[in-house]
Amino acid sequence: MEMFASLARSAWLSSAQRLSRLPVHTRMPFSTGASPQTALIGTEWLQNKINEKAEARKSGSDTNLRIVCCAGTNAERPHPRGYIPFASDLGVHPKLKSSGDKPSTTNQIIPARLVANLRLMLKIDNNSHVILYDDNNSLSAARTWFVLKHYGHPAGSIQVLNGGLERWIAEDRDVVPVPEPVNTSSVKDAEMVLPEVPDIVSIDRMKELVIKPDDHQIVDARSRNEYTGVEKHANKRGGHVPGAIHLDWRTILDSNGMFRPKEELRQIFETHGIDLNKPAITYCQVGMRAAHLAFALQLAGCKDVSLYEGSMNEWLNRDETSIST
């Protein structure tokens, strides 16, 4: 429960702070909408949903829209640039990794029990339409998307705001100073076990695929210097998984930090030798950039995308794993 202490503390938000959240006004200077059938939405579409939620709140009801800021801030350390109206703070580190002393533990995704707690705090259930955003090229939002999807939230009801907070503010849309209050009354009752989607690949499976890749494509989302071993970070060794295709995650973004259109993404993947009709496994250093690239692969139409959760934080620090440079 320590992991969620910062979220629980948001209950102390004063009445004055909560009353400062006035209904937003419609500002749509750009046509940046997107189809709600995609995993990516635009600012105009979200603005319309916020307006609907504001109207519902006025009449004493609500909508199923849940907006989550994944920027690593919390109620005690709120985002200095404010929040999109009705957004709650994720309140925990956006890596969403297990805590522990052993690498075998810290390399792995946050357990279902804690995700169930997090969903309760953020007032999310399987009927919620969840919109995720951050202030870092959607890196944290895509990671949160992957984690929620992995633990069974309907994939069609989780979306990422293209351009995030930067785009929202650039269009002069309203922000509020503090996040939505979170649920603290039933946090201790979150003992439910969430279903897990089989989209995480273990190190043992990765070893098998290095020997016999079948139709699987392994994609390295790190920088070129990391891929070639020039940059090792704190790893014992440098390099990449043998046979992995290199595609820097930043390639799929435009100069404004927006995801490129679907056809451009498809062309990028094709140019790098990635077949969208075959299974793809992404990895990076800790799973953040890999989740971002997995998100882009899905946007482009790849139906079978998995993530090697341990990534190079695990692979390059194990003596028995093979590497290429």
XYZ file of C-alpha atoms in Angstrom:
325
model
C 0.000 0.000 0.000
C 2.993 2.339 0.360
C 3.021 2.696 -3.381
C -0.329 4.428 -3.242
C 0.257 6.651 -0.244
C 0.602 9.757 -2.375
C -2.735 9.041 -4.008
C -4.494 8.568 -0.713
C -3.195 11.896 0.572
C -5.107 13.713 -2.168
C -8.200 13.346 0.028
C -7.099 16.419 1.942
C -7.903 18.705 -1.015
C -9.793 21.633 0.445
C -13.327 22.576 -0.506
C -11.998 25.821 -1.925
C -9.671 23.925 -4.250
C -12.445 21.674 -5.433
C -14.774 24.597 -6.044
C -12.070 26.211 -8.170
C -12.826 23.676 -10.897
C -15.267 25.689 -12.923
C -16.978 24.276 -16.046
C -14.794 24.620 -19.105
C -15.650 26.785 -22.086
C -15.521 25.432 -25.592
C -12.386 26.386 -27.486
C -11.729 24.570 -30.740
C -9.196 26.554 -32.750
C -7.893 23.451 -34.524
C -9.527 20.396 -36.037
C -7.750 17.745 -34.025
C -10.520 15.265 -33.427
C -10.156 11.536 -33.882
C -12.423 8.575 -34.174
C -13.277 7.050 -30.780
C -12.762 3.652 -32.434
C -8.997 4.221 -32.460
C -6.609 4.043 -29.513
C -5.614 7.641 -30.151
C -7.854 10.681 -29.716
C -7.504 14.365 -30.483
C -8.064 17.450 -28.380
C -11.348 18.467 -30.014
C -12.937 15.086 -29.362
C -11.816 15.217 -25.728
C -13.056 18.800 -25.351
C -16.523 17.699 -26.455
C -16.520 14.866 -23.907
C -15.370 17.236 -21.164
C -18.212 19.611 -22.007
C -20.665 16.714 -21.788
C -19.250 15.723 -18.405
C -19.497 19.304 -17.138
C -23.155 19.451 -18.149
C -23.841 16.100 -16.475
C -22.193 17.281 -13.255
C -24.397 20.381 -13.258
C -27.490 18.170 -13.257
C -26.167 15.962 -10.454
C -25.125 13.025 -12.637
C -21.915 12.048 -14.392
C -20.542 10.308 -17.475
C -18.213 7.306 -17.656
C -15.294 9.472 -18.827
C -12.169 9.099 -16.686
C -9.165 11.267 -17.551
C -5.807 10.356 -16.015
C -2.654 12.464 -15.936
C 0.314 10.082 -16.141
C 3.044 12.677 -15.665
C 4.314 11.307 -12.336
C 2.780 14.099 -10.267
C 0.421 13.813 -7.303
C -1.793 15.917 -5.037
C 1.127 16.953 -2.815
C 3.257 17.798 -5.837
C 0.721 18.857 -8.467
C 1.657 19.502 -12.058
C 3.064 23.050 -12.350
C 1.179 23.657 -15.595
C -2.150 22.419 -14.278
C -4.485 19.648 -15.353
C -6.939 19.004 -18.120
C -10.386 19.486 -16.517
C -11.701 16.396 -14.671
C -8.278 14.696 -14.791
C -7.107 12.603 -11.848
C -3.432 12.072 -11.072
C -2.062 8.579 -11.632
C -0.094 9.418 -8.491
C 2.544 6.697 -8.832
C 5.666 6.327 -10.948
C 4.491 5.785 -14.532
C 6.855 2.856 -15.031
C 4.277 0.825 -13.087
C 6.869 -1.745 -12.066
C 6.968 -4.005 -9.027
C 8.976 -2.817 -6.061
C 11.546 -5.101 -4.499
C 15.225 -5.711 -3.977
C 15.711 -8.484 -6.528
C 16.063 -7.678 -10.244
C 13.714 -10.588 -10.972
C 11.031 -8.637 -9.117
C 11.778 -5.047 -10.097
C 11.945 -5.962 -13.804
C 8.329 -7.086 -13.819
C 5.006 -5.357 -14.244
C 3.088 -4.102 -11.214
C 0.972 -6.979 -9.779
C -2.767 -7.273 -10.402
C -3.621 -6.580 -6.762
C -2.087 -3.116 -6.932
C -3.655 -2.344 -10.296
C -7.043 -3.246 -8.798
C -6.296 -0.757 -6.017
C -5.277 1.879 -8.508
C -8.469 1.405 -10.518
C -10.551 1.844 -7.371
C -8.708 5.006 -6.445
C -9.193 6.456 -9.912
C -12.858 5.358 -9.976
C -12.248 3.152 -13.002
C -14.226 0.013 -13.794
C -14.739 -1.922 -17.007
C -17.506 0.465 -18.044
C -15.198 3.482 -17.809
C -13.924 5.271 -20.887
C -10.336 6.035 -19.867
C -8.302 8.823 -21.474
C -4.591 8.966 -20.660
C -2.153 11.819 -21.185
C 1.224 13.099 -20.026
C 3.726 15.844 -20.768
C 6.440 13.649 -22.288
C 5.521 12.628 -25.838
C 2.901 10.157 -24.543
C 5.652 7.924 -23.143
C 4.030 7.485 -19.730
C 0.505 7.467 -21.130
C 1.361 4.608 -23.486
C 2.896 2.632 -20.623
C -0.271 3.097 -18.552
C -2.337 2.097 -21.603
C -0.354 -1.132 -21.850
C -0.689 -1.956 -18.150
C -4.442 -1.357 -18.030
C -4.909 -3.359 -21.225
C -2.755 -6.172 -19.869
C -4.973 -6.431 -16.805
C -8.147 -6.781 -18.788
C -9.594 -3.309 -19.205
C -11.451 -3.346 -22.558
C -8.897 -2.189 -25.125
C -11.500 -0.167 -26.988
C -12.160 1.913 -23.868
C -8.584 3.066 -23.222
C -7.212 5.873 -25.338
C -4.243 8.214 -25.390
C -4.523 11.944 -26.063
C -2.339 12.728 -29.063
C 0.140 15.446 -28.127
C -0.796 15.288 -24.448
C -0.717 18.321 -22.199
C 1.647 20.203 -24.518
C -0.871 20.118 -27.356
C -3.769 20.959 -25.045
C -2.042 24.069 -23.699
C -0.728 25.093 -27.142
C -4.349 25.296 -28.301
C -5.170 27.589 -25.350
C -7.601 25.136 -23.813
C -8.610 25.382 -20.165
C -6.594 23.816 -17.366
C -7.370 23.585 -13.655
C -4.839 23.921 -10.792
C -5.490 20.629 -8.999
C -6.518 17.093 -10.022
C -9.848 15.424 -9.371
C -10.131 13.906 -5.882
C -9.582 10.170 -5.773
C -11.551 7.465 -4.032
C -10.142 6.583 -0.599
C -13.102 4.845 1.063
C -12.741 1.347 -0.398
C -9.047 1.120 -1.180
C -8.374 -1.583 1.413
C -11.055 -3.814 -0.118
C -9.210 -4.169 -3.422
C -8.233 -7.817 -3.144
C -9.746 -8.842 -6.456
C -7.587 -10.597 -9.033
C -7.716 -9.039 -12.487
C -7.566 -11.168 -15.646
C -4.289 -10.954 -17.519
C -3.983 -10.662 -21.292
C -1.091 -12.812 -22.637
C 0.880 -9.893 -24.089
C 4.009 -10.113 -21.929
C 6.965 -12.256 -22.967
C 9.292 -13.815 -20.394
C 13.059 -14.025 -20.587
C 12.843 -17.784 -21.113
C 10.572 -17.288 -24.103
C 12.961 -14.663 -25.467
C 15.826 -17.140 -25.254
C 13.762 -19.620 -27.263
C 12.951 -17.033 -29.925
C 16.619 -16.094 -30.321
C 17.313 -19.717 -31.261
C 14.117 -20.257 -33.254
C 12.327 -16.996 -34.064
C 9.498 -18.583 -36.084
C 7.415 -15.681 -37.425
C 8.092 -13.442 -34.431
C 9.790 -10.092 -34.948
C 11.758 -8.639 -32.049
C 11.938 -4.833 -32.123
C 14.370 -2.708 -30.094
C 12.850 0.718 -29.286
C 16.042 2.246 -27.831
C 18.492 4.694 -29.397
C 21.069 3.568 -31.962
C 23.897 3.946 -29.431
C 22.096 1.726 -26.942
C 21.364 -0.818 -29.655
C 25.024 -1.047 -30.709
C 26.309 -1.116 -27.136
C 28.018 2.289 -27.195
C 25.748 3.365 -24.357
C 25.405 0.750 -21.608
C 23.659 2.790 -18.910
C 24.120 0.838 -15.667
C 23.975 -2.546 -17.399
C 26.785 -5.094 -17.097
C 26.989 -5.374 -20.860
C 25.965 -3.384 -23.920
C 24.244 -4.435 -27.106
C 20.933 -5.935 -28.179
C 19.026 -9.192 -28.452
C 20.392 -11.127 -31.454
C 18.159 -10.685 -34.480
C 16.321 -7.667 -33.072
C 15.254 -4.924 -35.481
C 16.205 -1.434 -34.396
C 13.546 1.302 -34.470
C 14.061 4.303 -32.196
C 10.704 5.060 -30.568
C 11.029 8.756 -31.422
C 10.845 7.948 -35.133
C 7.095 7.438 -34.892
C 6.520 10.993 -33.612
C 6.463 14.209 -35.594
C 8.337 17.376 -34.631
C 5.490 18.382 -32.288
C 5.538 15.125 -30.335
C 2.393 13.855 -32.059
C 1.959 10.319 -33.318
C 2.282 10.258 -37.087
C -0.803 9.340 -39.157
C -1.522 5.644 -39.635
C -0.255 5.465 -43.215
C 3.024 7.138 -42.258
C 3.443 4.688 -39.388
C 2.818 1.761 -41.717
C 5.437 3.095 -44.103
C 7.981 3.536 -41.299
C 7.471 -0.020 -40.087
C 7.702 -1.380 -43.628
C 10.916 0.588 -44.271
C 12.443 -0.969 -41.148
C 11.490 -4.471 -42.256
C 8.604 -4.971 -39.821
C 5.682 -6.993 -41.169
C 2.466 -5.859 -39.505
C 0.851 -9.192 -40.339
C 3.325 -11.079 -38.148
C 3.704 -11.104 -34.333
C 5.920 -8.358 -32.928
C 7.686 -8.182 -29.559
C 9.053 -4.854 -28.377
C 11.635 -4.092 -25.712
C 13.762 -1.186 -24.473
C 15.583 -0.656 -21.153
C 12.709 -0.911 -18.648
C 9.521 -1.235 -20.714
C 8.471 2.404 -21.185
C 9.668 3.020 -24.732
C 8.706 -0.536 -25.631
C 5.108 0.137 -24.559
C 5.123 3.338 -26.622
C 6.278 1.423 -29.697
C 3.757 -1.350 -29.015
C 1.049 1.322 -28.965
C 2.221 2.654 -32.336
C 2.322 -0.852 -33.820
C -1.304 -1.325 -32.811
C -2.207 2.063 -34.316
C -0.633 0.926 -37.576
C -2.720 -2.244 -37.624
C -0.514 -4.942 -36.082
C -2.866 -7.394 -34.360
C -0.310 -9.389 -32.362
C 1.956 -7.162 -30.255
C 3.686 -8.250 -27.062
C 6.246 -6.691 -24.770
C 9.373 -8.228 -23.288
C 8.759 -6.761 -19.850
C 12.200 -7.429 -18.396
C 13.809 -5.638 -21.357
C 17.524 -4.828 -21.293
C 17.486 -4.117 -17.573
C 17.117 -7.882 -17.296
C 18.722 -9.249 -20.473
C 22.010 -7.335 -20.337
C 22.542 -8.135 -16.658
C 22.154 -11.899 -16.977
C 25.299 -13.882 -17.727
C 23.609 -16.611 -19.768
C 21.919 -14.380 -22.363
C 23.490 -13.842 -25.774
C 23.958 -10.345 -27.215
C 24.898 -8.684 -30.509
C 26.481 -5.284 -31.068
